[in-house]
Amino acid sequence: LRDWIGARPVADVVEAFNREKVPCCQVMTSADMATDPHYRAREVHAEWDDPQVGPVRGTGATPQFSETPGRVWRGSVPVGNDNELIYRDLLGVDDGELAVLRERRVI
């Protein structure tokens, strides 16, 4: 089967399998997905502003639900961007403890 598939264009293989009602699909690259009509119709890809690199287009929230649609809420952030939130709000570290940890170069 591998040799048979490997000797043919992808479109021919998919057509032959579909004709015989054998489920199959092309394994797509990111570039293939970005231009695929089905992916476009499903709005699989989204655009957002990334604070480090500017406008970005990539895979959006998956799966998509009609009642509770997902979204990309932010792009990439610098390493350590959320440290204060984690130290203070999640771990309960106060200003004094943070100062000592910084002074000792722990953080």
PDB file of C-alpha atoms in Angstrom:
ATOM      1  CA  LEU A   1       0.000   0.000   0.000  1.00  0.00           C
ATOM      2  CA  ARG A   2       2.837   2.383   0.886  1.00  0.00           C
ATOM      3  CA  ASP A   3       4.463   1.867  -2.524  1.00  0.00           C
ATOM      4  CA  TRP A   4       1.145   2.323  -4.340  1.00  0.00           C
ATOM      5  CA  ILE A   5       0.378   5.565  -2.487  1.00  0.00           C
ATOM      6  CA  GLY A   6       3.944   6.835  -2.847  1.00  0.00           C
ATOM      7  CA  ALA A   7       3.860   6.391  -6.619  1.00  0.00           C
ATOM      8  CA  ARG A   8       0.859   8.702  -7.108  1.00  0.00           C
ATOM      9  CA  PRO A   9      -0.044  12.360  -6.620  1.00  0.00           C
ATOM     10  CA  VAL A  10      -1.962  12.993  -3.390  1.00  0.00           C
ATOM     11  CA  ALA A  11      -5.086  14.144  -5.243  1.00  0.00           C
ATOM     12  CA  ASP A  12      -5.207  10.874  -7.211  1.00  0.00           C
ATOM     13  CA  VAL A  13      -4.874   8.787  -4.043  1.00  0.00           C
ATOM     14  CA  VAL A  14      -7.615  10.715  -2.237  1.00  0.00           C
ATOM     15  CA  GLU A  15      -9.900  10.454  -5.275  1.00  0.00           C
ATOM     16  CA  ALA A  16      -9.320   6.695  -5.592  1.00  0.00           C
ATOM     17  CA  PHE A  17      -9.959   6.084  -1.896  1.00  0.00           C
ATOM     18  CA  ASN A  18     -13.062   8.279  -1.863  1.00  0.00           C
ATOM     19  CA  ARG A  19     -14.427   6.498  -4.937  1.00  0.00           C
ATOM     20  CA  GLU A  20     -14.197   3.222  -3.007  1.00  0.00           C
ATOM     21  CA  LYS A  21     -15.648   4.862   0.129  1.00  0.00           C
ATOM     22  CA  VAL A  22     -12.386   4.465   2.061  1.00  0.00           C
ATOM     23  CA  PRO A  23     -12.040   7.360   4.521  1.00  0.00           C
ATOM     24  CA  CYS A  24      -8.864   9.340   3.936  1.00  0.00           C
ATOM     25  CA  CYS A  25      -7.480  12.820   3.671  1.00  0.00           C
ATOM     26  CA  GLN A  26      -4.278  14.549   2.755  1.00  0.00           C
ATOM     27  CA  VAL A  27      -1.839  15.259   5.569  1.00  0.00           C
ATOM     28  CA  MET A  28      -1.480  19.004   5.147  1.00  0.00           C
ATOM     29  CA  THR A  29       1.302  21.413   5.928  1.00  0.00           C
ATOM     30  CA  SER A  30       0.535  24.714   7.641  1.00  0.00           C
ATOM     31  CA  ALA A  31       0.728  26.398   4.233  1.00  0.00           C
ATOM     32  CA  ASP A  32      -1.788  23.882   2.820  1.00  0.00           C
ATOM     33  CA  MET A  33      -4.175  24.558   5.694  1.00  0.00           C
ATOM     34  CA  ALA A  34      -3.901  28.335   5.301  1.00  0.00           C
ATOM     35  CA  THR A  35      -5.205  28.131   1.722  1.00  0.00           C
ATOM     36  CA  ASP A  36      -7.605  25.181   2.025  1.00  0.00           C
ATOM     37  CA  PRO A  37     -11.224  26.189   1.211  1.00  0.00           C
ATOM     38  CA  HIS A  38     -12.659  24.025   4.017  1.00  0.00           C
ATOM     39  CA  TYR A  39     -10.331  25.529   6.628  1.00  0.00           C
ATOM     40  CA  ARG A  40     -11.165  29.025   5.351  1.00  0.00           C
ATOM     41  CA  ALA A  41     -14.914  28.342   5.520  1.00  0.00           C
ATOM     42  CA  ARG A  42     -14.538  27.056   9.097  1.00  0.00           C
ATOM     43  CA  GLU A  43     -12.424  30.117   9.996  1.00  0.00           C
ATOM     44  CA  VAL A  44      -9.771  27.859  11.525  1.00  0.00           C
ATOM     45  CA  HIS A  45      -7.161  30.596  11.266  1.00  0.00           C
ATOM     46  CA  ALA A  46      -7.289  33.923  13.075  1.00  0.00           C
ATOM     47  CA  GLU A  47      -5.328  37.159  13.133  1.00  0.00           C
ATOM     48  CA  TRP A  48      -4.148  38.966  16.239  1.00  0.00           C
ATOM     49  CA  ASP A  49      -1.608  41.575  17.275  1.00  0.00           C
ATOM     50  CA  ASP A  50       1.457  40.149  18.958  1.00  0.00           C
ATOM     51  CA  PRO A  51       3.219  42.707  21.187  1.00  0.00           C
ATOM     52  CA  GLN A  52       6.625  41.367  20.172  1.00  0.00           C
ATOM     53  CA  VAL A  53       6.269  40.842  16.423  1.00  0.00           C
ATOM     54  CA  GLY A  54       3.133  42.723  15.328  1.00  0.00           C
ATOM     55  CA  PRO A  55       0.245  41.247  13.330  1.00  0.00           C
ATOM     56  CA  VAL A  56       0.196  37.439  13.260  1.00  0.00           C
ATOM     57  CA  ARG A  57      -1.992  34.915  11.462  1.00  0.00           C
ATOM     58  CA  GLY A  58      -2.174  31.425  12.882  1.00  0.00           C
ATOM     59  CA  THR A  59      -4.431  28.698  14.175  1.00  0.00           C
ATOM     60  CA  GLY A  60      -7.235  30.182  16.216  1.00  0.00           C
ATOM     61  CA  ALA A  61      -9.203  28.625  19.055  1.00  0.00           C
ATOM     62  CA  THR A  62     -10.123  25.003  18.405  1.00  0.00           C
ATOM     63  CA  PRO A  63     -12.714  23.570  18.587  1.00  0.00           C
ATOM     64  CA  GLN A  64     -15.194  26.306  17.729  1.00  0.00           C
ATOM     65  CA  PHE A  65     -18.559  26.459  19.466  1.00  0.00           C
ATOM     66  CA  SER A  66     -21.492  28.626  18.335  1.00  0.00           C
ATOM     67  CA  GLU A  67     -22.601  29.514  21.869  1.00  0.00           C
ATOM     68  CA  THR A  68     -19.160  30.043  23.411  1.00  0.00           C
ATOM     69  CA  PRO A  69     -16.693  31.021  20.700  1.00  0.00           C
ATOM     70  CA  GLY A  70     -13.048  30.966  21.673  1.00  0.00           C
ATOM     71  CA  ARG A  71     -10.495  33.592  20.721  1.00  0.00           C
ATOM     72  CA  VAL A  72      -6.790  34.286  20.803  1.00  0.00           C
ATOM     73  CA  TRP A  73      -6.620  36.739  23.696  1.00  0.00           C
ATOM     74  CA  ARG A  74      -2.964  37.656  23.361  1.00  0.00           C
ATOM     75  CA  GLY A  75       0.126  36.778  21.424  1.00  0.00           C
ATOM     76  CA  SER A  76       3.479  35.788  22.802  1.00  0.00           C
ATOM     77  CA  VAL A  77       4.888  37.707  25.742  1.00  0.00           C
ATOM     78  CA  PRO A  78       8.436  38.187  26.988  1.00  0.00           C
ATOM     79  CA  VAL A  79       9.829  35.549  29.353  1.00  0.00           C
ATOM     80  CA  GLY A  80       8.848  36.496  32.897  1.00  0.00           C
ATOM     81  CA  ASN A  81       5.944  38.691  31.778  1.00  0.00           C
ATOM     82  CA  ASP A  82       3.512  37.102  34.246  1.00  0.00           C
ATOM     83  CA  ASN A  83       5.900  36.543  37.151  1.00  0.00           C
ATOM     84  CA  GLU A  84       4.423  39.313  39.324  1.00  0.00           C
ATOM     85  CA  LEU A  85       0.929  37.881  38.927  1.00  0.00           C
ATOM     86  CA  ILE A  86       2.138  34.408  39.851  1.00  0.00           C
ATOM     87  CA  TYR A  87       4.273  35.489  42.815  1.00  0.00           C
ATOM     88  CA  ARG A  88       1.693  37.857  44.307  1.00  0.00           C
ATOM     89  CA  ASP A  89      -1.730  36.514  43.388  1.00  0.00           C
ATOM     90  CA  LEU A  90      -1.141  32.783  43.133  1.00  0.00           C
ATOM     91  CA  LEU A  91       1.689  32.245  45.628  1.00  0.00           C
ATOM     92  CA  GLY A  92       0.895  35.078  48.032  1.00  0.00           C
ATOM     93  CA  VAL A  93       4.450  36.501  48.097  1.00  0.00           C
ATOM     94  CA  ASP A  94       4.443  40.051  49.520  1.00  0.00           C
ATOM     95  CA  ASP A  95       6.645  43.022  48.526  1.00  0.00           C
ATOM     96  CA  GLY A  96       9.179  42.341  51.282  1.00  0.00           C
ATOM     97  CA  GLU A  97       9.639  38.710  50.312  1.00  0.00           C
ATOM     98  CA  LEU A  98       9.926  39.655  46.634  1.00  0.00           C
ATOM     99  CA  ALA A  99      12.622  42.215  47.467  1.00  0.00           C
ATOM    100  CA  VAL A 100      14.631  39.623  49.417  1.00  0.00           C
ATOM    101  CA  LEU A 101      14.297  37.048  46.633  1.00  0.00           C
ATOM    102  CA  ARG A 102      15.451  39.597  44.061  1.00  0.00           C
ATOM    103  CA  GLU A 103      18.340  40.747  46.266  1.00  0.00           C
ATOM    104  CA  ARG A 104      19.509  37.150  46.630  1.00  0.00           C
ATOM    105  CA  ARG A 105      19.070  36.687  42.858  1.00  0.00           C
ATOM    106  CA  VAL A 106      16.627  33.835  43.432  1.00  0.00           C
ATOM    107  CA  ILE A 107      14.261  35.514  40.979  1.00  0.00           C
TER     108      ILE A 107
END
